[in-house]
Short mmCIF file of C-alpha atoms and ligand atoms in Angstrom, two decimals:
data_model
loop_
_atom_site.label_atom_id
_atom_site.label_comp_id
_atom_site.label_asym_id
_atom_site.label_seq_id
_atom_site.Cartn_x
_atom_site.Cartn_y
_atom_site.Cartn_z
CA MET A 1 35.17 125.33 161.69
CA SER A 2 35.74 126.86 165.05
CA HIS A 3 32.83 128.21 167.15
CA ARG A 4 32.09 131.65 166.68
CA THR A 5 31.01 133.67 169.68
CA ALA A 6 29.93 137.30 169.90
CA VAL A 7 29.14 139.80 172.64
CA VAL A 8 26.14 142.24 172.16
CA PRO A 9 26.85 145.03 174.80
CA GLY A 10 24.72 147.83 175.90
CA SER A 11 22.95 149.46 178.86
CA PHE A 12 19.33 148.19 177.67
CA ASP A 13 17.63 150.41 180.14
CA PRO A 14 15.19 149.19 179.10
CA VAL A 15 15.48 146.79 176.03
CA THR A 16 13.58 148.09 172.99
CA LEU A 17 12.35 146.23 169.89
CA GLY A 18 15.45 147.75 168.08
CA HIS A 19 17.71 146.02 170.42
CA LEU A 20 15.89 142.78 170.16
CA ASP A 21 16.12 142.87 166.49
CA ILE A 22 20.04 143.34 166.71
CA ILE A 23 20.21 140.54 169.20
CA ARG A 24 18.21 138.18 167.04
CA ARG A 25 20.05 139.02 163.82
CA ALA A 26 23.53 138.49 165.71
CA ALA A 27 22.06 135.12 166.98
CA ASP A 28 21.27 134.16 163.24
CA VAL A 29 25.00 134.75 162.26
CA PHE A 30 26.92 133.61 165.33
CA ASP A 31 26.93 130.28 167.06
CA LYS A 32 26.82 131.87 170.50
CA VAL A 33 25.63 135.34 171.65
CA TYR A 34 26.40 136.84 175.14
CA VAL A 35 24.14 139.91 175.74
CA ALA A 36 26.30 141.96 178.13
CA VAL A 37 24.30 144.27 180.27
CA LEU A 38 26.57 147.02 181.32
CA ASN A 39 26.52 148.71 184.58
CA ASN A 40 27.52 152.10 183.34
CA SER A 41 28.30 154.18 186.39
CA SER A 42 28.13 157.49 184.56
CA LYS A 43 24.49 156.86 183.38
CA LYS A 44 21.81 156.96 185.99
CA SER A 45 19.63 153.89 185.07
CA LEU A 46 15.83 153.55 185.61
CA PHE A 47 15.92 149.75 185.93
CA THR A 48 18.53 147.70 187.95
CA VAL A 49 20.91 145.38 186.06
CA GLU A 50 18.82 142.53 187.42
CA GLU A 51 15.63 143.85 185.98
CA ARG A 52 17.14 144.72 182.61
CA ILE A 53 18.60 141.06 182.46
CA GLY A 54 15.21 139.51 183.27
CA PHE A 55 13.59 141.54 180.52
CA ILE A 56 16.12 140.35 177.94
CA GLU A 57 15.99 136.67 179.19
CA GLU A 58 12.11 136.82 178.96
CA ILE A 59 12.23 138.01 175.40
CA THR A 60 15.21 135.87 174.18
CA LYS A 61 14.14 132.65 175.86
CA GLU A 62 13.29 130.99 172.46
CA PHE A 63 16.77 131.57 171.04
CA PRO A 64 18.84 128.64 172.33
CA ASN A 65 22.21 130.31 171.58
CA VAL A 66 21.68 133.63 173.49
CA SER A 67 22.68 134.10 177.14
CA VAL A 68 22.30 137.20 179.13
CA GLU A 69 24.81 138.43 181.84
CA ALA A 70 25.92 141.49 183.61
CA SER A 71 29.22 142.97 182.89
CA SER A 72 30.97 145.68 184.71
CA GLY A 73 34.66 145.82 183.83
CA LEU A 74 36.11 146.54 180.50
CA LEU A 75 34.21 145.14 177.57
CA VAL A 76 37.33 143.62 175.89
CA ASP A 77 38.11 141.76 179.15
CA TYR A 78 34.62 140.32 179.17
CA ALA A 79 34.82 139.35 175.55
CA LYS A 80 38.17 137.50 176.15
CA LYS A 81 36.70 135.65 179.15
CA LYS A 82 33.86 134.34 177.00
CA ASP A 83 36.28 133.48 174.03
CA ALA A 84 34.51 135.99 171.80
CA LYS A 85 36.34 137.53 168.86
CA ALA A 86 33.49 139.73 167.93
CA ILE A 87 31.60 142.57 169.50
CA VAL A 88 28.24 143.42 167.74
CA ARG A 89 26.65 146.90 167.92
CA GLY A 90 23.57 148.34 166.34
CA LEU A 91 23.62 151.45 164.07
CA ARG A 92 20.78 153.82 163.78
CA ALA A 93 21.32 157.11 162.10
CA VAL A 94 24.58 158.95 161.33
CA SER A 95 24.35 160.38 164.87
CA ASP A 96 25.42 156.97 166.35
CA PHE A 97 28.52 157.02 164.03
CA GLU A 98 30.95 159.29 165.84
CA TYR A 99 30.16 157.67 169.25
CA GLU A 100 30.50 154.14 167.88
CA MET A 101 33.76 154.96 166.01
CA GLN A 102 35.30 156.27 169.31
CA ILE A 103 34.32 153.10 171.30
CA THR A 104 35.42 150.89 168.52
CA SER A 105 38.96 152.48 168.23
CA MET A 106 39.39 152.41 171.85
CA ASN A 107 38.45 148.72 172.03
CA ARG A 108 40.84 148.01 169.18
CA PHE A 109 43.62 149.85 171.09
CA LEU A 110 43.01 147.66 173.97
CA ASP A 111 42.80 144.47 172.11
CA GLU A 112 43.42 144.22 168.38
CA SER A 113 42.30 140.63 168.16
CA ILE A 114 38.61 141.57 168.89
CA GLU A 115 36.61 142.92 165.90
CA THR A 116 33.55 145.09 166.18
CA PHE A 117 30.80 144.51 163.67
CA PHE A 118 27.71 146.81 163.10
CA ILE A 119 24.24 145.68 162.18
CA MET A 120 22.17 148.36 160.51
CA THR A 121 18.77 148.85 162.27
CA LYS A 122 15.50 148.21 160.49
CA ASN A 123 13.90 151.51 159.33
CA GLN A 124 11.12 151.30 161.64
CA HIS A 125 13.55 151.36 164.57
CA SER A 126 15.87 154.08 163.42
CA PHE A 127 14.64 156.77 165.78
CA LEU A 128 13.89 154.43 168.68
CA SER A 129 16.02 154.71 171.72
CA SER A 130 15.63 153.62 175.48
CA SER A 131 15.98 157.27 176.54
CA ILE A 132 13.08 158.57 174.34
CA VAL A 133 10.81 155.58 175.39
CA LYS A 134 11.60 156.57 179.05
CA GLU A 135 10.81 160.10 178.34
CA VAL A 136 7.37 159.45 176.93
CA ALA A 137 6.45 156.64 179.41
CA LYS A 138 7.09 159.02 182.24
CA TYR A 139 4.12 161.02 181.15
CA GLY A 140 1.92 157.88 181.08
CA SER A 141 2.06 157.24 177.34
CA ASP A 142 1.63 153.58 176.14
CA VAL A 143 4.80 152.40 174.55
CA THR A 144 3.56 149.12 173.33
CA GLY A 145 4.94 148.51 169.85
CA LEU A 146 8.18 150.02 170.67
CA VAL A 147 9.33 147.80 173.38
CA PRO A 148 8.54 144.21 174.32
CA THR A 149 5.16 143.81 176.29
CA VAL A 150 6.98 142.76 179.40
CA VAL A 151 8.82 146.18 179.24
CA ALA A 152 5.82 148.16 178.50
CA GLN A 153 4.13 146.72 181.47
CA ALA A 154 7.08 147.40 183.68
CA LEU A 155 7.22 150.99 182.56
CA LYS A 156 3.62 151.50 183.20
CA GLU A 157 3.99 150.15 186.85
CA LYS A 158 7.19 152.20 187.31
CA PHE A 159 5.52 155.52 186.47
CA GLN A 160 2.17 154.87 188.18
P1 LIG B 1 24.90 152.16 175.16
O1 LIG B 1 24.52 152.69 176.36
O2 LIG B 1 26.06 151.24 175.13
O3 LIG B 1 24.82 153.11 173.92
P2 LIG B 1 22.23 151.05 174.50
O4 LIG B 1 21.59 150.13 175.33
O5 LIG B 1 21.68 152.44 174.27
O6 LIG B 1 23.77 151.08 175.06
O7 LIG B 1 22.37 150.37 173.11
C1 LIG B 1 23.02 149.18 172.81
C2 LIG B 1 23.32 148.88 171.40
O8 LIG B 1 22.10 148.91 170.71
C3 LIG B 1 24.16 150.06 170.67
O9 LIG B 1 24.97 149.36 169.79
C4 LIG B 1 23.04 150.78 170.10
O10 LIG B 1 23.57 151.56 168.86
C5 LIG B 1 22.07 149.80 169.71
N1 LIG B 1 20.73 150.31 169.56
C6 LIG B 1 19.95 151.07 170.42
N2 LIG B 1 18.76 151.47 169.92
C7 LIG B 1 18.76 150.81 168.73
C8 LIG B 1 17.67 150.69 167.63
N3 LIG B 1 16.57 151.33 167.84
N4 LIG B 1 17.98 149.86 166.55
C9 LIG B 1 19.15 149.23 166.43
N5 LIG B 1 20.25 149.38 167.41
C10 LIG B 1 19.97 150.04 168.46
#
């Protein structure tokens, strides 16, 4: 059987335990997983791409088949470069659906040979997003339990 590679893309600003769960489950199914940290110019980010990559590397270091990289162009081009036939995204509530549908159909238009797969989030992460975490961390709340320890610490320092 051929080697199955997937790309898990996102802003990950910062990575949450919901993201980590998706990455871990993708790494269970695919032989190789590239976490692509997107430098989305339309979104103002709290952490630099390098910082975001550092957090994900730290929390995935025990997964031998996961690599973390920056990606700035079109996602399908990145996937092609990595010889990945699959894009994996996480799905939370119905509210994610329309947006994901839009991206998926655009990516399919750009390259029909790349398939997008969705992993349903665990119940406990259904209402967890990077933006809501940043929102409460801004007011000095402790977000341990929602994000990896390294991220909780970085948020604390950022907003001190
Ligand atoms: P983007 O800016 O591309 O939406 P995000 O970093 O917000 O990137 O999310 C990356 C991926 O992780 C998306 O597929 C998103 O739906 C998924 N995701 C975000 N939060 C969670 C969560 N709590 N549980 C599962 N998947 C999630």
